[in-house]
Amino acid sequence: MIRDTMRMVNLGLKSLMLHKLRSSLTTAGILFGVASVIAMLAVGEGASAETLKQYREMGVTNVLIRSKKPEETQQSSTTSTMSVLGYGLFYQEADRIQNLLPTATVVRVREFQRGIIRGENWSSTLIVGTEVDFLPVTNMKVVEGRWLTELDQQRQTNVCVLGASLAKQLFPLENPLGHTILVGIEDRFEVVGVLQYQGRAASPNGTTLDECAFIPLASSRRRFGDTVRNPSTNRYENVEVHEIKVKLPTMDEVVGAAAVLDYMLKPAHGNKKDVELTVPLELLRKAEETQRMFNLVLAVIASISLLVGGIGIMNVMLATVTERTREIGIRRALGAKKKHIVQQFLVEAGVLSALGGIVGVGLGMVVPLAIEKFFKQNTDILPIHVLLAFSISAAVGVVFGLYPAWRAANMDPVEALRHE
Amino acid sequence: MQTTSERAVIAEFVDVHRHYVMGKNVVRALNGVSVQVKKGDYLSIMGRSGSGKSTMLNILGGLDRPTTGQYRVGGRDVSQLSDDDLSDVRGREIGFIFQSFNLIPQLSVLENLEVPLFYQGRVGAESRAKAEYLAERVGLGGRLEHRPMELSGGQQQRVAIARALMNDPLFLLADEATGNLDSNTEKEILDLFDDLRADGVTIVIVTHNPKVAERSDHTLWLKDGQVEKLVDNRLVDGRLVDNRLVDNRGGAATNGGHA
C-alpha cells in the first residue's frame, strides 16, 4: 500500500518533470497563496495579541474609573498659576460604590511622582497609595515579605511594598526586606514586601507596575496630602483618588455594573467630565470582534489566492491530460482501470499543490520574521494556521485535480490510443 | 501433422456484430464474424481499410465490445463485462503490441515493463526479475535503466514485446507491429515472433503488409465486416485452402468464403 503510494508519487514527480517550467509556475501559484495566508495571519495575530493581552491584564471582571484632568479653557489656564485645580474622584465615592454594588471589591488608588533614595541608589518613580484588595483585583502576587494590611491602613504606618524592577534598582545586592527608603524629602518607609515581576503598565503615563512603590492609602494621604504640583504645567492639582478599581464576582455582572456606575457618577462628574469609565471586558470584546473581522477578511483573501492557485492547477492538469491522452490509452490497454487513471492524475495534482504548500509554508514562516526584524512589528505564527494553510493547499490540489482526472479516466481507450 | 483439435480455444468470436451509429446512418463495421484462436496459433488478420480490421482488433484486445454476439477469452464471455472487469481481462489475458511502440516516455525500460503488473498489484522483486529475464529474452539485457528516447525504433519495439509478455498473456495481439520499422528491423522483429511462437506463445497480428502476413501460419482476410477467406500460409504458394481449414477448425472457424 505504502509502496504503491510511493510509486504513484514518484510517477507523479516524473511526469511533472516533463514540464519543469510549467509545473514550477503552477506550484508558485499555490506557494504564494499559502505563504501569504500564513504571513498575513501571523501579522494579524501578532498585532492583536498585544492589545488583547493588555485588556486581559486590566482584568475582564473589572470596571476602572479614573480621574481625568478636565480640558482647560483658555481663560482658566491664564487666571493664575498659583490657584489649585481640583478635579476627579473623591474618597467617599468608593463607599457609595460599595453600597451600590455590595458583591463588588472596591479599591482606591492614588498616584504621584516622587524621588526615592536608598543609599547611593536613586529613582524618581510613581508612588501608589492603595488598599489591601489591590492585590487580588490586579491579580498580582508578593514574592518576598508581605503585602499591605488593614492594620497598616488604620495606623497609617510608613511601610511600602516594592515592584520587582524598583527593588532591583534600589537594592541591587541585598534583600530589601526590613530596610528603609527615603521617599520625597523627609518621609522614611520600611520595605515589607517585594512583588512578582509583571511587565505591564500601571498608569497611562507608561510607568510599569514593576517600577512602582506601594504604600497604604491612609499613609499616603497623611504624609503627602491630596495636592500635588504637576511638573509639566507647574500648577497645583488637587485629586483625592486617581482611580477606583471595581472588581465584580463574575463577567456577567460587568456590563450592568458599568451602567450603574456611569449613572451614579453623572451628577458629580457628568458636567466636568473629570472621570473616565473603562470596561476592559468591553474593550476586549471589541478587540476580539475586530480580530474576528480581520481574520474573516484574511480568510477571504486567502481563499481567493488559493482559488486562483487551484484554477492554475486545473488548467495545467487539463492540458496535461490532453497531452497525455495517448499515455492514458496505453495504460488502459495494459489493464489500468478508471480508478487507476483517476488516482494517477489526482496524485499528480496533489503533488503539484503539496510541493507548493511545503515551500509556501517555509516562505510563509520566513516572511513574518523579516517583518519583525525590519518593521518592528510583532508577529505570531500559530501552528494551527500553518497546518490550515497547508491542508487547504493540498485539498485545493485534489479538488481542482478531480475534474481533469475524471476526464482522463473516462476517455474511450480506443480513441485515446489513436490520439497523436 | 498438427493436432489442432486437441488444442484449447483461447479466443473466440461467435457471430460478432459491431455497429456504430453515426448520425442517421448505422455503420456495420463487423457483420457476423466467427473465428477461433487456439493455443499456439500464429494468426494474421488482413484486409483493406474499412474492412473491419481495426474494429476486430479493438474487440480482440478488450478495448471495445461487440454490439451483438459473443467474444470469449479463455472460454469466458467477456462481451458484457463491466469496464473494470474488462480492464482486468486486458491486464491479465492479453499482451498488446502497437505500431508506434507506445512506451511511456517518462519511464525507464524497467518501469515500462512493470506497468502491466503494477495494475495487478504485482510489482516487486519478482516483477523486476521477470523484467530482467524478458529484456534478456528480446535481446535488450543491460538497458533496463534507459529511457525509451535513448533506444532505436527496433529496440523500443522489443521493449514493447517484452512488456506484452510480462503478464503471461493468453495471446499476443500486435497491431501493425512493424509498420514504423525499416525492412531489416522488421525482419528482426518477425524473427523474434517466430522464436516466441516456437516457445508456444500464441500470436495474433493485424496488418496490411502481405510480407508480414505470410510469415504467420494463417491469414484471415476481412472484407466489409465479414470474413472473406482464411489462408494457410504454410501450404504451397499461399493457395486458397478454405475448405481444409474449415475442416481443421471443426467447421465453426469461419463463415467466410461466401462474402
XYZ file of C-alpha atoms in Angstrom:
679
model
C 0.000 0.000 0.000
C 2.659 2.453 1.123
C 4.970 1.225 -1.607
C 2.252 1.686 -4.215
C 1.597 5.205 -2.935
C 5.308 5.968 -3.110
C 5.290 4.647 -6.656
C 2.368 6.845 -7.582
C 4.028 9.913 -6.069
C 7.284 9.042 -7.794
C 5.465 8.643 -11.090
C 3.677 11.951 -10.492
C 7.003 13.681 -9.917
C 8.458 12.155 -13.078
C 5.517 13.301 -15.132
C 5.730 16.789 -13.650
C 9.431 16.877 -14.510
C 8.453 16.577 -18.164
C 7.394 20.219 -17.988
C 9.610 21.741 -15.361
C 8.774 25.364 -16.073
C 5.067 24.798 -16.345
C 4.992 22.730 -13.172
C 7.038 25.245 -11.195
C 4.856 28.142 -12.314
C 1.757 26.280 -11.244
C 3.388 25.387 -7.964
C 4.297 29.046 -7.495
C 0.615 29.921 -7.643
C -0.094 27.738 -4.627
C 3.194 28.661 -2.981
C 2.426 32.369 -2.836
C -1.137 31.664 -1.792
C -0.021 29.571 1.173
C 2.838 31.889 2.090
C 0.642 34.972 2.078
C -2.031 33.257 4.163
C 0.497 32.279 6.827
C 2.265 35.634 6.766
C -0.962 37.638 6.926
C -2.343 35.568 9.759
C 0.937 35.843 11.661
C 0.985 39.621 11.338
C -2.687 39.885 12.282
C -2.222 37.611 15.250
C 0.871 39.479 16.409
C -0.814 42.873 16.179
C -3.893 41.877 18.092
C -2.193 39.633 20.639
C -0.547 42.624 22.328
C -3.828 44.543 22.603
C -5.787 41.552 23.786
C -3.156 40.759 26.406
C -3.265 44.308 27.679
C -7.037 44.239 28.065
C -6.950 40.871 29.752
C -4.380 42.153 32.227
C -6.650 45.026 33.127
C -8.995 42.318 34.382
C -12.045 41.173 32.495
C -14.263 41.345 35.587
C -13.079 44.856 36.466
C -14.566 48.255 35.854
C -11.997 51.031 36.121
C -12.900 54.597 36.978
C -10.088 57.066 36.508
C -9.830 60.701 37.406
C -9.156 62.711 34.318
C -7.952 66.272 34.130
C -10.801 68.221 32.517
C -9.958 70.140 29.383
C -8.967 73.633 30.412
C -10.438 76.663 28.752
C -8.061 79.390 27.646
C -9.419 81.607 30.384
C -8.867 79.303 33.317
C -5.315 78.494 32.389
C -4.348 82.151 32.310
C -6.028 83.110 35.561
C -3.339 82.142 37.990
C -0.589 79.621 38.167
C -0.926 79.580 41.908
C -4.582 78.559 42.030
C -5.252 74.913 42.788
C -7.041 72.829 40.185
C -9.382 70.352 41.857
C -10.929 67.509 39.917
C -11.515 63.791 39.911
C -12.840 61.162 42.250
C -13.357 61.503 45.980
C -12.514 59.113 48.799
C -16.181 58.749 49.756
C -17.228 57.746 46.292
C -15.674 54.356 46.859
C -18.043 53.787 49.793
C -21.026 54.782 47.663
C -19.938 52.344 45.005
C -19.558 49.609 47.616
C -23.110 50.327 48.804
C -24.486 50.206 45.284
C -22.599 47.021 44.387
C -22.301 45.035 47.615
C -20.733 41.984 45.959
C -18.006 44.011 44.268
C -14.493 44.567 45.545
C -13.672 48.268 45.510
C -10.120 49.573 45.643
C -8.927 53.183 45.670
C -5.633 54.178 44.120
C -3.635 57.386 44.495
C -0.616 58.014 42.315
C 2.048 60.684 42.489
C 5.601 61.104 41.370
C 8.378 61.240 43.968
C 12.050 60.611 44.200
C 13.158 57.579 46.217
C 16.605 57.322 47.734
C 18.326 54.303 49.187
C 21.954 54.846 49.941
C 23.667 55.656 46.658
C 20.752 54.440 44.596
C 18.083 56.828 43.494
C 14.923 56.664 41.436
C 12.163 59.057 40.560
C 9.095 56.939 40.253
C 5.421 56.500 40.824
C 4.240 56.096 44.402
C 0.964 54.222 44.564
C -1.189 54.660 47.636
C -3.712 51.863 47.778
C -5.647 49.361 49.847
C -5.477 45.715 50.821
C -7.661 44.442 47.961
C -5.422 45.960 45.317
C -3.533 42.679 45.027
C -6.460 40.355 44.189
C -8.099 42.977 41.940
C -4.972 43.427 39.834
C -4.037 39.774 40.015
C -0.578 40.405 41.415
C 1.493 38.385 43.844
C 4.017 39.027 46.581
C 7.253 37.066 46.144
C 9.002 38.193 49.304
C 7.732 39.557 52.596
C 4.118 40.630 52.812
C 1.529 42.949 51.273
C -0.076 45.988 52.946
C -2.565 45.101 55.707
C -5.696 46.612 57.252
C -3.570 47.432 60.273
C -1.168 49.445 58.136
C -4.155 51.471 56.913
C -5.527 52.077 60.370
C -2.193 53.056 61.876
C -1.119 54.944 58.763
C 2.251 53.236 59.085
C 5.215 54.111 56.888
C 5.598 50.753 55.172
C 5.950 50.065 51.491
C 5.974 47.185 49.023
C 8.278 47.484 46.006
C 7.715 46.467 42.418
C 10.246 43.932 41.125
C 12.267 46.340 38.958
C 12.341 49.075 41.586
C 13.525 46.602 44.225
C 16.357 45.531 41.921
C 17.282 49.142 41.216
C 17.362 50.287 44.830
C 18.773 47.073 46.290
C 20.985 45.574 43.616
C 22.876 43.339 46.049
C 20.904 42.937 49.297
C 17.500 41.721 50.271
C 15.317 44.873 50.584
C 13.135 43.476 53.379
C 13.451 45.442 56.622
C 15.453 48.271 55.043
C 14.319 51.861 54.970
C 13.977 54.067 51.926
C 13.576 57.819 51.728
C 10.505 58.959 49.768
C 10.490 62.580 48.756
C 12.415 64.837 51.103
C 11.682 63.591 54.567
C 9.476 60.519 54.679
C 11.110 57.231 55.515
C 9.324 53.998 54.648
C 10.227 50.467 55.672
C 10.220 47.884 52.905
C 7.963 44.979 53.949
C 7.491 43.162 50.651
C 8.504 42.749 47.010
C 6.079 41.980 44.206
C 6.360 39.449 41.439
C 7.556 40.734 38.078
C 4.572 41.762 35.915
C 5.785 43.575 32.823
C 2.653 45.665 32.324
C 1.689 49.285 32.502
C 0.364 50.734 35.761
C -0.951 54.024 34.545
C -1.458 55.808 31.257
C 1.896 57.589 31.620
C 3.674 54.334 30.867
C 5.356 53.549 34.167
C 5.143 49.829 34.721
C 3.834 48.311 37.914
C 7.278 46.840 38.452
C 8.759 50.311 38.886
C 6.193 51.477 41.462
C 6.341 51.637 45.234
C 3.101 50.755 47.009
C 2.150 52.371 50.329
C -1.058 52.342 52.404
C -3.646 54.804 51.073
C -4.134 56.310 54.540
C -0.395 56.893 54.984
C -0.218 58.494 51.568
C -2.969 60.931 52.484
C -1.421 61.728 55.803
C 2.183 62.181 54.605
C 1.694 63.675 51.188
C -1.849 65.110 51.146
C -4.068 65.345 48.107
C -2.487 68.331 46.453
C 0.337 67.699 44.073
C 2.286 70.028 41.855
C 2.007 68.972 38.255
C 5.575 69.306 36.987
C 4.546 69.843 33.362
C 2.155 72.773 33.965
C 3.724 73.928 37.197
C 0.258 74.045 38.717
C -1.062 72.513 41.862
C -3.718 69.952 41.364
C -5.995 68.521 43.991
C -7.058 64.993 43.253
C -8.276 62.773 46.102
C -8.325 59.468 44.253
C -6.784 58.810 40.851
C -8.524 55.574 40.247
C -11.200 53.347 41.690
C -10.993 49.754 40.596
C -14.208 47.781 40.909
C -13.893 44.026 40.617
C -17.100 42.075 40.117
C -17.518 38.414 41.034
C -18.413 37.312 37.504
C -18.094 38.591 33.945
C -21.892 38.593 33.526
C -22.266 41.443 36.015
C -19.683 43.698 34.397
C -21.840 45.436 31.811
C -24.728 46.052 34.242
C -22.371 47.360 36.917
C -20.716 49.688 34.409
C -24.121 51.187 33.586
C -24.913 51.648 37.301
C -21.548 53.321 37.915
C -21.958 55.591 34.937
C -25.376 56.669 36.240
C -24.038 57.176 39.752
C -21.087 59.314 38.670
C -23.076 61.567 36.366
C -24.395 64.122 38.902
C -20.969 64.894 40.354
C -18.741 64.430 37.306
C -21.018 64.496 34.265
C -20.540 68.182 33.531
C -16.894 68.479 34.451
C -16.048 65.358 32.502
C -13.291 64.650 35.015
C -13.741 60.913 35.319
C -13.461 58.187 32.764
C -15.073 54.790 32.937
C -13.148 51.904 31.360
C -14.595 48.450 30.952
C -11.739 46.099 29.901
C -14.251 43.381 29.080
C -15.961 45.606 26.514
C -12.639 46.672 25.068
C -11.598 43.030 24.913
C -14.818 42.041 23.200
C -14.486 44.877 20.723
C -10.901 43.955 20.017
C -11.879 40.333 19.598
C -14.687 41.387 17.292
C -12.223 43.398 15.243
C -9.867 40.465 15.261
C -12.631 38.170 14.036
C -13.494 40.536 11.208
C -9.841 40.867 10.344
C -9.441 37.103 10.288
C -12.532 36.771 8.128
C -11.189 39.265 5.623
C -7.862 37.408 5.651
C -9.642 34.124 5.143
C -11.499 35.536 2.150
C -8.317 36.935 0.620
C -6.584 33.648 1.362
C -9.308 31.607 -0.257
C -9.222 33.835 -3.303
C -5.469 33.426 -3.700
C -5.743 29.677 -3.199
C -8.687 29.598 -5.606
C -6.512 31.291 -8.196
C -3.805 28.726 -7.479
C -6.385 25.977 -7.815
C -7.559 27.286 -11.144
C -3.935 27.253 -12.263
C -3.672 23.618 -11.241
C -6.855 22.686 -13.036
C -5.680 24.479 -16.137
C -2.348 22.677 -16.158
C -3.914 19.336 -15.372
C -6.398 19.711 -18.229
C -3.522 20.479 -20.563
C -1.569 17.534 -19.164
C -4.488 15.174 -19.653
C -4.937 16.275 -23.248
C -1.220 15.992 -23.931
C -1.015 12.581 -22.419
C -4.154 11.153 -23.954
C -2.040 8.537 -25.620
C -0.374 7.531 -22.383
C -3.835 7.142 -20.884
C -4.803 4.900 -23.799
C -1.652 2.799 -23.344
C -2.245 2.400 -19.651
C -5.859 1.436 -20.227
C -4.792 -1.113 -22.840
C -2.304 -2.571 -20.365
C -5.009 -3.150 -17.803
C -5.439 0.137 -15.911
C -8.934 0.627 -14.542
C -10.630 4.000 -14.475
C -9.772 4.367 -10.814
C -6.085 3.889 -11.569
C -6.168 6.743 -14.056
C -8.077 8.943 -11.620
C -5.517 8.117 -8.922
C -2.608 8.879 -11.173
C -3.776 12.350 -12.127
C -5.088 13.171 -8.659
C -1.739 12.252 -7.176
C -0.063 14.417 -9.770
C -2.284 17.399 -8.944
C -1.816 16.670 -5.244
C 1.971 16.561 -5.588
C 1.888 19.818 -7.509
C -0.061 21.629 -4.808
C 1.632 19.880 -1.883
C 5.019 20.986 -3.210
C 3.676 24.500 -3.419
C 2.263 24.052 0.055
C 5.541 22.886 1.583
C 7.635 25.642 0.048
C 4.826 28.086 0.816
C 4.872 27.110 4.484
C 8.617 27.731 4.547
C 8.288 31.122 2.892
C 5.262 31.976 5.000
C 7.304 31.398 8.154
C 10.267 33.426 6.953
C 8.274 36.483 5.887
C 6.905 37.260 9.386
C 10.446 37.008 10.780
C 11.590 39.540 8.206
C 8.643 41.797 9.047
C 9.537 41.551 12.723
C 13.145 42.409 12.029
C 12.690 45.256 9.580
C 9.360 46.802 10.593
C 9.495 46.101 14.337
C 6.018 44.701 14.086
C 5.002 41.854 16.347
C 4.063 38.676 14.536
C 2.818 35.387 15.861
C 2.841 32.186 13.801
C 0.284 29.750 15.173
C 0.866 26.071 14.282
C -2.840 25.749 13.545
C -2.562 28.433 10.838
C 0.370 26.649 9.209
C -1.498 23.362 9.324
C -4.630 25.026 7.972
C -2.841 26.716 5.091
C -1.052 23.521 4.141
C -4.112 21.295 4.290
C -6.175 23.792 2.309
C -3.493 23.859 -0.370
C -3.410 20.071 -0.537
C -7.205 19.986 -0.671
C -7.181 22.590 -3.436
C -4.941 20.310 -5.496
C -7.236 17.348 -5.047
C -10.458 19.300 -5.637
C -9.202 21.067 -8.729
C -7.490 17.921 -9.962
C -10.710 15.951 -9.713
C -12.327 17.091 -12.928
C -9.240 16.662 -15.139
C -8.646 13.225 -13.604
C -12.257 12.265 -14.173
C -11.964 13.394 -17.763
C -8.815 11.337 -18.233
C -10.409 8.221 -16.794
C -13.497 8.475 -18.944
C -11.708 8.689 -22.258
C -12.532 5.956 -24.691
C -9.356 3.814 -24.700
C -9.652 3.218 -28.442
C -9.864 6.942 -29.164
C -7.083 7.648 -26.686
C -4.740 5.185 -28.387
C -5.432 6.731 -31.757
C -4.622 10.202 -30.432
C -1.460 11.695 -31.874
C 0.522 -33.441 -38.828
C -0.985 -30.979 -36.429
C -3.229 -31.970 -33.626
C -5.259 -28.804 -33.865
C -8.398 -30.228 -32.446
C -6.745 -31.016 -29.129
C -5.536 -27.506 -28.548
C -7.560 -25.230 -26.310
C -9.544 -22.376 -27.827
C -8.274 -19.232 -26.111
C -10.107 -16.514 -28.030
C -13.298 -16.928 -29.930
C -15.699 -14.700 -31.870
C -19.237 -16.078 -32.070
C -21.275 -14.221 -34.674
C -19.881 -10.873 -33.653
C -21.535 -7.732 -34.942
C -20.256 -4.267 -34.222
C -22.400 -1.391 -35.380
C -21.697 2.276 -34.908
C -24.400 4.886 -35.072
C -23.092 7.909 -36.962
C -25.860 10.467 -37.105
C -28.670 8.813 -39.039
C -26.500 6.094 -40.510
C -25.530 2.824 -38.944
C -22.029 1.696 -39.862
C -21.733 -2.067 -39.723
C -18.029 -2.405 -39.010
C -18.308 -6.085 -38.191
C -21.191 -8.013 -39.573
C -21.312 -11.515 -38.170
C -17.746 -12.690 -37.669
C -16.993 -16.059 -36.129
C -13.440 -17.182 -35.620
C -11.363 -19.168 -33.165
C -7.828 -18.682 -31.986
C -6.282 -21.771 -30.434
C -3.315 -22.057 -28.200
C -0.118 -21.865 -30.219
C -1.743 -20.244 -33.252
C 0.083 -17.619 -35.272
C -2.700 -15.769 -36.994
C -2.599 -12.632 -39.083
C -5.631 -10.549 -39.926
C -5.623 -8.673 -43.216
C -7.978 -6.519 -45.186
C -8.302 -3.148 -46.846
C -9.062 -0.115 -44.767
C -12.711 -0.162 -43.866
C -12.814 -3.931 -43.846
C -13.301 -4.078 -40.074
C -9.694 -4.903 -39.149
C -9.374 -2.212 -36.538
C -12.735 -2.957 -35.032
C -11.816 -6.600 -34.790
C -8.515 -5.677 -33.177
C -10.249 -3.477 -30.624
C -12.691 -6.195 -29.668
C -9.954 -8.840 -29.574
C -7.998 -6.542 -27.299
C -10.927 -5.958 -24.961
C -10.943 -2.255 -25.737
C -14.352 -2.423 -27.401
C -17.407 -4.650 -27.062
C -19.494 -6.406 -29.722
C -22.917 -4.934 -30.390
C -24.266 -8.463 -30.598
C -22.609 -11.844 -30.470
C -20.053 -13.187 -28.069
C -16.368 -12.665 -27.592
C -14.891 -15.403 -25.429
C -11.478 -15.200 -23.851
C -10.257 -18.406 -22.257
C -13.746 -19.810 -22.575
C -15.398 -16.885 -20.763
C -17.774 -14.491 -22.497
C -16.363 -11.022 -21.913
C -18.722 -9.067 -24.165
C -20.938 -7.891 -21.322
C -18.301 -7.285 -18.660
C -18.090 -4.043 -16.717
C -15.370 -1.578 -17.563
C -13.312 -2.676 -14.544
C -13.610 -6.387 -15.319
C -12.747 -5.807 -18.950
C -9.680 -3.864 -17.783
C -8.675 -6.939 -15.805
C -9.094 -9.123 -18.897
C -6.779 -6.762 -20.801
C -4.315 -6.711 -17.955
C -4.217 -10.489 -17.385
C -5.018 -12.233 -20.645
C -3.817 -10.000 -23.443
C -0.399 -8.719 -24.446
C -0.612 -5.599 -26.598
C 1.976 -4.598 -29.159
C 1.394 -1.373 -31.074
C 2.622 0.089 -34.329
C 4.184 3.115 -32.635
C 5.629 1.075 -29.735
C 3.699 3.157 -27.183
C 6.231 3.087 -24.418
C 5.647 5.683 -21.710
C 8.377 8.266 -22.338
C 8.969 9.427 -18.776
C 9.550 5.884 -17.501
C 12.687 3.760 -17.796
C 12.629 0.458 -19.666
C 12.277 -1.417 -16.384
C 9.408 0.778 -15.264
C 7.705 0.416 -18.611
C 7.984 -3.340 -18.311
C 6.421 -3.223 -14.865
C 3.363 -1.186 -15.878
C 1.056 -4.155 -16.671
C 1.901 -5.867 -13.370
C 1.516 -2.611 -11.455
C -2.185 -2.567 -12.246
C -2.456 -6.141 -10.962
C -0.716 -5.089 -7.761
C 2.181 -7.424 -8.567
C 5.154 -5.106 -8.584
C 8.168 -6.116 -6.530
C 11.352 -8.157 -6.621
C 9.607 -10.808 -8.674
C 8.461 -8.388 -11.341
C 11.947 -6.971 -11.554
C 13.463 -10.414 -12.051
C 10.902 -11.132 -14.708
C 11.566 -7.838 -16.461
C 15.275 -8.622 -16.473
C 14.617 -12.076 -17.879
C 12.327 -10.813 -20.630
C 14.617 -7.930 -21.548
C 17.352 -10.519 -21.972
C 14.949 -12.676 -23.949
C 14.227 -9.917 -26.505
C 17.913 -9.031 -26.666
C 17.914 -5.869 -24.546
C 19.658 -7.060 -21.402
C 21.504 -4.259 -19.600
C 19.278 -1.476 -20.906
C 16.741 -1.554 -18.125
C 17.590 1.942 -16.921
C 17.417 3.548 -20.359
C 14.625 5.861 -21.367
C 12.634 4.958 -24.495
C 14.015 8.031 -26.283
C 17.520 6.605 -25.922
C 16.598 3.476 -27.867
C 16.180 2.840 -31.583
C 12.784 2.005 -33.032
C 13.568 -1.684 -33.199
C 14.785 -1.679 -29.616
C 11.684 0.142 -28.472
C 9.523 -2.451 -30.152
C 11.479 -5.182 -28.408
C 10.767 -3.490 -25.109
C 7.112 -3.348 -26.096
C 7.136 -7.066 -26.880
C 8.767 -7.827 -23.558
C 6.144 -5.663 -21.860
C 3.390 -7.583 -23.638
C 4.827 -10.817 -22.220
C 5.135 -9.578 -18.639
C 1.667 -10.733 -17.596
C 1.948 -14.178 -19.253
C -0.968 -13.385 -21.553
C -3.129 -15.942 -23.329
C -2.070 -14.362 -26.587
C -0.043 -11.502 -28.028
C -2.067 -9.007 -30.028
C 0.050 -6.958 -32.410
C -1.262 -4.007 -34.359
C 0.982 -3.295 -37.392
C 3.875 -4.156 -35.136
C 6.461 -3.479 -37.847
C 4.720 -0.572 -39.557
C 7.177 2.003 -38.234
C 10.322 -0.034 -38.825
C 12.691 -0.397 -41.748
C 12.808 -3.723 -43.511
C 15.880 -5.036 -41.669
C 14.419 -4.284 -38.301
C 11.095 -5.637 -39.465
C 12.761 -8.902 -40.204
C 14.386 -8.983 -36.772
C 11.050 -8.427 -35.081
C 9.370 -11.087 -37.200
C 12.213 -13.457 -36.318
C 11.555 -12.707 -32.698
C 7.881 -13.569 -33.237
C 8.995 -16.879 -34.730
C 11.127 -17.554 -31.669
C 8.268 -16.788 -29.342
C 5.979 -18.915 -31.423
C 8.411 -21.786 -31.120
C 8.182 -21.360 -27.350
C 4.423 -21.832 -27.586
C 3.298 -18.206 -27.474
C 0.034 -17.553 -29.306
C 0.258 -14.542 -31.642
C -2.406 -12.565 -33.463
C -1.205 -9.772 -35.710
C -3.267 -7.243 -37.591
C -1.507 -5.911 -40.657
C -1.914 -4.677 -44.187
C 1.569 -5.801 -45.161
C 1.469 -9.092 -47.107
C 5.113 -9.805 -46.252
C 4.293 -9.739 -42.600
C 1.162 -11.763 -43.059
C 2.858 -14.538 -44.953
C 5.228 -15.205 -42.062
C 2.208 -16.273 -39.979
C 0.591 -19.694 -40.146
C -2.820 -18.482 -41.157
C -4.142 -15.247 -42.590
C -7.713 -14.209 -42.009
C -8.945 -11.855 -44.709
C -11.699 -9.435 -43.801
C -13.922 -7.651 -46.265
C -16.861 -5.383 -45.491
C -17.044 -6.553 -41.929
C -17.110 -10.224 -42.746
C -14.579 -12.994 -43.085
C -13.635 -13.248 -46.724
C -11.269 -16.166 -46.519
C -8.810 -17.931 -44.314
C -5.488 -18.832 -45.884
C -2.967 -21.352 -44.630
C 0.369 -19.767 -45.467
C 2.284 -22.937 -44.769
C 0.788 -24.565 -47.874
C 2.444 -24.164 -51.187
C 2.283 -20.655 -52.647
C -0.384 -19.498 -50.276
C -3.000 -21.469 -52.178
C -6.537 -20.919 -51.104
C -7.468 -23.606 -48.659
C -10.763 -22.502 -47.196
C -12.349 -25.856 -47.023
C -9.439 -27.629 -45.467
C -9.157 -25.024 -42.783
C -12.797 -25.167 -42.039
C -12.292 -28.884 -41.585
C -9.238 -28.406 -39.390
C -11.063 -25.994 -37.187
C -14.015 -28.180 -36.611
C -16.298 -26.430 -39.005
C -17.005 -23.499 -36.763
C -13.983 -21.435 -37.548
C -15.327 -19.079 -40.154
C -18.330 -18.084 -42.061
C -16.028 -16.991 -44.806
C -15.841 -17.993 -48.394
C -19.144 -16.551 -49.427
C -18.521 -12.884 -48.925
